[in-house]
Coordinates of C-alpha atoms and ligand atoms in Angstrom, one line a residue:
K1 CA 116.0 119.3 125.4
G2 CA 115.9 116.0 127.2
T3 CA 112.6 115.1 125.5
T4 CA 112.0 113.3 122.2
R5 CA 109.9 114.7 119.4
E6 CA 107.3 111.9 120.2
Q7 CA 107.2 112.9 123.8
R8 CA 106.7 116.6 122.8
A9 CA 103.9 115.5 120.5
L10 CA 102.2 113.6 123.3
K11 CA 102.5 116.5 125.7
Y12 CA 100.9 118.8 123.1
L13 CA 98.0 116.3 122.6
K14 CA 97.4 116.0 126.3
E15 CA 97.3 119.8 126.6
H16 CA 95.2 120.5 123.5
A17 CA 93.1 117.5 122.5
R18 CA 89.7 116.5 124.0
Q19 CA 90.0 113.3 126.1
G20 CA 88.0 110.4 124.6
D21 CA 87.6 112.1 121.2
P22 CA 89.5 110.4 118.4
D23 CA 88.7 113.2 115.9
S24 CA 90.1 115.8 118.3
V25 CA 93.3 113.8 118.9
L26 CA 93.9 113.5 115.1
E27 CA 93.1 117.1 114.4
T28 CA 95.4 118.2 117.2
F29 CA 98.2 115.9 116.0
D30 CA 97.9 117.3 112.5
E31 CA 98.0 120.8 114.0
F32 CA 101.2 119.9 115.9
C33 CA 102.8 118.5 112.8
R34 CA 101.9 121.6 110.7
T35 CA 102.8 124.2 113.4
Q36 CA 105.4 122.7 115.7
E37 CA 107.3 119.6 114.4
W38 CA 106.9 117.3 111.5
A39 CA 106.1 113.6 112.2
M40 CA 105.7 110.6 110.0
N41 CA 101.9 110.1 110.4
A42 CA 99.8 108.6 107.6
A43 CA 97.9 111.8 107.5
E44 CA 95.9 114.1 105.2
E45 CA 95.5 112.4 101.7
K46 CA 96.9 109.2 103.0
G47 CA 94.5 109.2 105.9
D48 CA 91.6 110.1 103.7
I49 CA 92.2 107.0 101.6
L50 CA 92.6 104.9 104.7
D51 CA 89.3 106.2 106.1
E52 CA 87.6 105.3 102.8
I53 CA 89.0 101.8 102.8
V54 CA 87.9 101.2 106.5
R55 CA 84.4 102.7 105.9
E56 CA 83.8 100.5 102.7
L57 CA 85.5 97.3 104.0
Q58 CA 84.1 97.5 107.5
P59 CA 86.9 95.2 108.7
T60 CA 86.5 93.0 111.8
T61 CA 90.2 92.2 112.4
C62 CA 92.9 94.7 111.4
L63 CA 96.7 94.5 111.6
E64 CA 99.0 97.5 111.4
L65 CA 102.8 97.2 111.1
G66 CA 104.5 100.3 112.4
T67 CA 102.5 102.1 115.0
Y68 CA 104.8 105.0 115.6
C69 CA 102.8 107.4 117.8
G70 CA 99.4 105.7 117.1
Y71 CA 98.0 108.3 114.7
S72 CA 96.9 105.8 112.0
A73 CA 95.8 103.3 114.7
V74 CA 93.4 105.9 116.0
R75 CA 92.4 106.9 112.4
I76 CA 91.5 103.2 111.7
A77 CA 89.9 102.4 115.0
R78 CA 87.6 105.4 115.1
N79 CA 85.8 104.0 112.1
L80 CA 85.6 100.3 113.3
S81 CA 82.4 98.6 114.3
P82 CA 81.9 97.9 118.1
S83 CA 83.2 94.3 118.0
A84 CA 86.0 95.0 115.5
R85 CA 89.6 95.4 116.7
L86 CA 93.1 96.5 115.6
I87 CA 96.4 94.9 116.5
T88 CA 99.2 97.3 115.9
I89 CA 102.9 96.3 116.1
E90 CA 105.7 98.7 117.0
V91 CA 109.3 97.4 117.5
N92 CA 110.6 100.6 119.1
P93 CA 109.7 100.7 122.8
D94 CA 109.8 104.5 123.1
Y95 CA 107.3 104.8 120.2
A96 CA 105.1 102.0 121.6
A97 CA 104.9 103.8 125.0
V98 CA 103.8 107.0 123.4
A99 CA 101.3 105.2 121.1
R100 CA 99.7 103.5 124.1
E101 CA 99.2 107.0 125.7
V102 CA 97.7 108.4 122.5
V103 CA 95.3 105.4 122.1
K104 CA 94.2 106.0 125.7
L105 CA 93.8 109.7 125.1
A106 CA 91.5 108.9 122.2
G107 CA 89.5 106.5 124.4
L108 CA 90.2 103.5 122.0
Q109 CA 92.1 101.2 124.3
D110 CA 89.4 98.6 124.0
K111 CA 89.7 98.4 120.2
I112 CA 93.4 98.8 119.8
E113 CA 96.1 96.5 121.1
V114 CA 99.7 97.9 120.8
I115 CA 102.3 95.2 120.8
N116 CA 106.0 96.1 121.3
L117 CA 107.7 93.3 119.4
D118 CA 109.2 92.5 116.1
S119 CA 106.4 92.1 113.4
A120 CA 107.6 88.8 112.1
D121 CA 107.5 87.2 115.6
V122 CA 103.9 88.4 116.1
I123 CA 102.6 87.4 112.7
R124 CA 103.8 83.8 113.3
E125 CA 101.7 83.8 116.5
L126 CA 98.6 85.6 115.4
K127 CA 96.5 82.5 115.2
T128 CA 97.8 80.7 118.2
K129 CA 98.5 83.5 120.7
Y130 CA 96.4 86.4 119.5
D131 CA 93.2 84.5 118.6
V132 CA 93.1 85.7 115.0
T133 CA 91.6 83.6 112.2
K134 CA 91.8 85.9 109.3
L135 CA 92.9 89.5 108.7
D136 CA 90.4 91.8 106.9
L137 CA 92.8 94.8 106.7
V138 CA 96.6 95.0 106.8
F139 CA 98.3 98.4 106.9
L140 CA 102.0 98.3 106.1
D141 CA 103.7 101.4 107.5
H142 CA 106.9 100.2 109.2
W143 CA 110.4 99.8 107.8
K144 CA 110.2 99.5 104.0
Y145 CA 112.5 96.5 103.7
L146 CA 110.1 94.5 105.9
Y147 CA 107.0 95.0 103.7
I148 CA 107.9 92.1 101.4
R149 CA 109.2 89.9 104.3
D150 CA 106.0 90.4 106.3
I151 CA 103.5 90.1 103.4
K152 CA 105.1 86.7 102.5
L153 CA 104.8 85.6 106.1
I154 CA 101.2 86.7 106.3
E155 CA 100.5 84.6 103.1
E156 CA 102.4 81.6 104.6
E157 CA 100.3 81.8 107.7
K158 CA 97.2 81.8 105.5
L159 CA 95.9 84.9 107.3
L160 CA 94.2 86.5 104.2
K161 CA 90.9 85.7 102.6
K162 CA 89.1 86.8 99.4
G163 CA 88.5 90.5 99.8
S164 CA 91.2 91.2 102.4
V165 CA 92.9 94.5 101.8
V166 CA 96.6 95.2 102.1
F167 CA 97.3 99.0 102.2
A168 CA 100.9 100.1 102.0
D169 CA 102.3 103.6 102.9
N170 CA 105.5 105.1 101.4
V171 CA 105.8 103.1 98.3
I172 CA 107.5 106.1 96.7
I173 CA 109.2 107.9 99.7
P174 CA 111.2 106.2 101.2
G175 CA 110.0 103.5 98.8
A176 CA 109.4 99.8 99.5
P177 CA 112.1 98.0 97.5
G178 CA 110.8 94.7 96.0
Y179 CA 107.4 95.1 97.5
L180 CA 105.7 96.8 94.6
E181 CA 106.9 94.4 91.9
Y182 CA 106.1 91.5 94.2
I183 CA 102.5 92.5 94.9
R184 CA 101.8 93.8 91.4
G185 CA 103.3 90.7 89.9
S186 CA 101.2 88.4 92.1
K187 CA 98.1 86.8 90.7
N188 CA 96.6 86.7 94.2
Y189 CA 96.2 90.5 94.4
K190 CA 94.5 93.3 92.5
S191 CA 96.5 96.4 93.2
T192 CA 95.8 100.1 92.8
F193 CA 98.4 102.9 93.1
Y194 CA 97.4 106.4 94.5
S195 CA 99.7 109.3 94.0
V196 CA 99.5 111.4 97.2
H197 CA 101.3 114.3 98.9
F198 CA 103.9 113.3 101.5
E199 CA 102.5 113.9 105.0
Y200 CA 102.4 117.6 105.9
M201 CA 104.5 118.5 102.9
D202 CA 102.5 120.2 100.1
D203 CA 105.4 120.2 97.7
M204 CA 106.4 116.6 98.0
K205 CA 104.7 113.5 96.4
D206 CA 104.6 110.0 97.8
G207 CA 102.5 107.0 96.9
V208 CA 100.3 104.4 98.6
E209 CA 99.3 101.0 97.2
K210 CA 96.0 99.3 97.9
S211 CA 96.0 95.6 97.1
V212 CA 92.8 93.4 97.4
Y213 CA 93.5 89.7 98.0
I214 CA 91.7 87.5 95.4
G215 CA 93.7 84.4 95.9
D216 CA 92.6 81.1 97.4
E217 CA 91.6 81.0 101.1
Ligands
7JQ301 O1 105.6 107.8 106.3 C1 107.0 107.7 106.5 C2 107.9 108.6 106.1 C3 109.3 108.4 106.4 C4 110.3 109.4 106.0 C5 110.9 110.2 106.9 C6 111.9 111.2 106.5 C7 112.1 111.4 105.2 F1 112.9 112.3 104.8 C8 111.4 110.7 104.2 C9 110.5 109.7 104.6 C10 109.7 107.3 107.1 C11 108.8 106.3 107.5 C12 109.1 105.2 108.2 N1 108.2 104.3 108.6 C13 106.9 104.5 108.3 N2 106.5 105.6 107.6 C14 107.4 106.5 107.2
MG302 MG1 104.5 106.0 106.6

């Protein structure tokens, strides 16, 4: 075929979604995943919970680990206030390239910055290079073994404040080994588990974990 699934998804979005309309981009991406090819978007029930968190928290500075094609970046950014922004990190260059196009298609390039680097390297430079003081929302949706590495790094960098929310996808499938016991065992977080359907699969269950930081600044 010569094209990747991600490139085929982008082509479909360009042909079927309304330029500058985030809702249309998300609806069209969901349609693609339900009718053409499955893709690992934090969609449907997962997306609904993410929407709820963003609407309630009204975060100013958001960090997403694992952009993929930008579905959840658009989902988060469409609900952000005018001055708020999202930094999203994707280590795979092909995914990052598609994500930048999807963000542009949604008209959200002024709110979303896609960074094609390793998450740990960026987290270490958020304060000095990316002008971040604190993170109000962190969305963990990259490779599962990195959740625990990166949350410890985020704590080390003192990037969280009372009320910051850490939202983790896939804590059941594929699972995030070590992360759940770490975050649930930590006195610095109040965690809630949500049992949800796996994206675009009505007969499969996954789980997401919402953790509110209550530790010292
Ligand atoms: O939401 C997700 C789902 C899966 C996934 C794919 C295939 C399968 F069989 C099971 C699970 C992998 C992911 C990797 N990074 C981020 N999110 C992911
Ligand atoms: Mg995921």
